[in-house]
PDB file of C-alpha atoms in Angstrom:
ATOM      1  CA  MET A 300      -0.245  -2.775   1.229  1.00 88.00           C
ATOM      2  CA  ARG A 301      -3.372  -4.411   2.607  1.00 91.00           C
ATOM      3  CA  ARG A 302      -1.510  -5.535   5.725  1.00 90.00           C
ATOM      4  CA  LEU A 303      -0.128  -2.047   6.384  1.00 92.00           C
ATOM      5  CA  ARG A 304      -3.562  -0.532   5.860  1.00 93.00           C
ATOM      6  CA  ALA A 305      -5.101  -3.015   8.281  1.00 94.00           C
ATOM      7  CA  GLU A 306      -2.342  -2.457  10.861  1.00 93.00           C
ATOM      8  CA  ARG A 307      -3.185   1.243  10.790  1.00 93.00           C
ATOM      9  CA  GLY A 308      -6.915   0.617  10.999  1.00 95.00           C
ATOM     10  CA  LEU A 309      -7.566   2.453   7.736  1.00 95.00           C
ATOM     11  CA  PRO A 310     -10.566   1.470   5.666  1.00 97.00           C
ATOM     12  CA  GLN A 311     -10.013   1.354   1.901  1.00 96.00           C
ATOM     13  CA  GLU A 312     -12.188   4.423   1.489  1.00 97.00           C
ATOM     14  CA  ARG A 313      -9.971   6.504   3.776  1.00 97.00           C
ATOM     15  CA  LEU A 314      -6.701   5.358   2.206  1.00 97.00           C
ATOM     16  CA  ALA A 315      -8.112   5.974  -1.268  1.00 97.00           C
ATOM     17  CA  PHE A 316      -9.103   9.494  -0.208  1.00 97.00           C
ATOM     18  CA  GLU A 317      -5.682  10.180   1.353  1.00 96.00           C
ATOM     19  CA  ALA A 318      -3.929   8.871  -1.767  1.00 97.00           C
ATOM     20  CA  GLY A 319      -6.251  10.648  -4.196  1.00 97.00           C
ATOM     21  CA  LEU A 320      -7.262   7.376  -5.823  1.00 97.00           C
ATOM     22  CA  ASN A 321     -10.540   5.607  -6.483  1.00 97.00           C
ATOM     23  CA  ARG A 322     -11.483   3.014  -3.865  1.00 97.00           C
ATOM     24  CA  THR A 323     -12.313   0.408  -6.496  1.00 97.00           C
ATOM     25  CA  TYR A 324      -8.845   0.854  -8.037  1.00 97.00           C
ATOM     26  CA  LEU A 325      -7.226   0.447  -4.628  1.00 96.00           C
ATOM     27  CA  SER A 326      -9.300  -2.665  -3.978  1.00 96.00           C
ATOM     28  CA  ALA A 327      -8.268  -4.167  -7.319  1.00 97.00           C
ATOM     29  CA  VAL A 328      -4.589  -3.447  -6.571  1.00 95.00           C
ATOM     30  CA  GLU A 329      -4.880  -5.154  -3.188  1.00 93.00           C
ATOM     31  CA  ARG A 330      -6.357  -8.226  -4.872  1.00 94.00           C
ATOM     32  CA  SER A 331      -3.594  -8.182  -7.542  1.00 92.00           C
ATOM     33  CA  GLU A 332      -6.194  -7.645 -10.233  1.00 96.00           C
ATOM     34  CA  GLN A 333      -4.802  -4.276 -11.306  1.00 94.00           C
ATOM     35  CA  ASN A 334      -1.258  -3.211 -12.113  1.00 93.00           C
ATOM     36  CA  ILE A 335       0.047  -0.188 -10.244  1.00 94.00           C
ATOM     37  CA  SER A 336       2.331   2.603 -11.391  1.00 95.00           C
ATOM     38  CA  LEU A 337       5.255   3.917  -9.374  1.00 94.00           C
ATOM     39  CA  ASP A 338       3.404   7.211  -9.049  1.00 97.00           C
ATOM     40  CA  ASN A 339       0.449   5.468  -7.429  1.00 97.00           C
ATOM     41  CA  ILE A 340       2.757   3.448  -5.169  1.00 96.00           C
ATOM     42  CA  ALA A 341       4.165   6.763  -3.953  1.00 97.00           C
ATOM     43  CA  ARG A 342       0.659   8.164  -3.419  1.00 97.00           C
ATOM     44  CA  ILE A 343      -0.454   5.114  -1.437  1.00 97.00           C
ATOM     45  CA  ALA A 344       2.740   5.149   0.615  1.00 96.00           C
ATOM     46  CA  LYS A 345       2.110   8.786   1.488  1.00 96.00           C
ATOM     47  CA  GLY A 346      -1.444   7.912   2.505  1.00 96.00           C
ATOM     48  CA  LEU A 347      -0.087   5.138   4.739  1.00 95.00           C
ATOM     49  CA  GLY A 348       2.628   7.371   6.168  1.00 95.00           C
ATOM     50  CA  VAL A 349       5.509   5.206   4.940  1.00 94.00           C
ATOM     51  CA  GLU A 350       8.225   5.415   2.317  1.00 94.00           C
ATOM     52  CA  ALA A 351       7.381   3.907  -1.070  1.00 94.00           C
ATOM     53  CA  SER A 352      10.311   1.531  -0.625  1.00 92.00           C
ATOM     54  CA  THR A 353       8.506  -0.001   2.363  1.00 91.00           C
ATOM     55  CA  LEU A 354       5.659  -1.117   0.106  1.00 88.00           C
ATOM     56  CA  LEU A 355       8.071  -2.538  -2.447  1.00 87.00           C
ATOM     57  CA  VAL A 356      10.193  -4.365   0.127  1.00 85.00           C
ATOM     58  CA  ARG A 357       7.127  -5.839   1.815  1.00 67.00           C
ATOM     59  CA  GLU A 358       5.856  -7.087  -1.527  1.00 67.00           C
ATOM     60  CA  LEU A 359       9.174  -8.608  -2.571  1.00 64.00           C
ATOM     61  CA  HIS A 360      10.348 -10.041   0.750  1.00 64.00           C
ATOM     62  CA  GLY A 361       7.266 -10.400   2.906  1.00 60.00           C
ATOM     63  CA  SER A 362       6.346  -8.311   5.903  1.00 52.00           C
ATOM     64  CA  GLU A 363       8.473 -10.349   8.319  1.00 48.00           C
ATOM     65  CA  ASN A 364      11.735  -9.126   6.737  1.00 47.00           C
ATOM     66  CA  ALA A 365      10.628  -5.666   5.661  1.00 44.00           C
ATOM     67  CA  GLN A 366      11.708  -3.814   8.794  1.00 48.00           C
ATOM     68  CA  GLU A 367      15.160  -5.405   8.718  1.00 45.00           C
ATOM     69  CA  LEU A 368      15.671  -4.525   5.063  1.00 43.00           C
ATOM     70  CA  THR A 369      14.423  -0.930   5.256  1.00 45.00           C
ATOM     71  CA  ALA A 370      16.411  -0.230   8.443  1.00 49.00           C
ATOM     72  CA  ALA A 371      19.726  -1.106   6.744  1.00 47.00           C
TER      73      ALA A 371
END
C-alpha cells in the first residue's frame, strides 16, 4: 500500500481523505501496527484507484510479481 501511494505521489493525508479514514490509522496500517478489515482494504484501494485484489497480491507476493498475477 505504501509503495502504491508513493508511486502515485499521494500523501497519507490525501489517501486517508479519499478513503474516508483517519490518517493516523492509515499510517499505523502502513507500519503493520494496525490490523485492517476487508472493508478498509476496499476503501484504500478505491482511494488509490486500484482493485482491492491488487493490494492483497502485492502484500502476499511482493510488488515485482503483482502485475503478472493480477493480469492473469
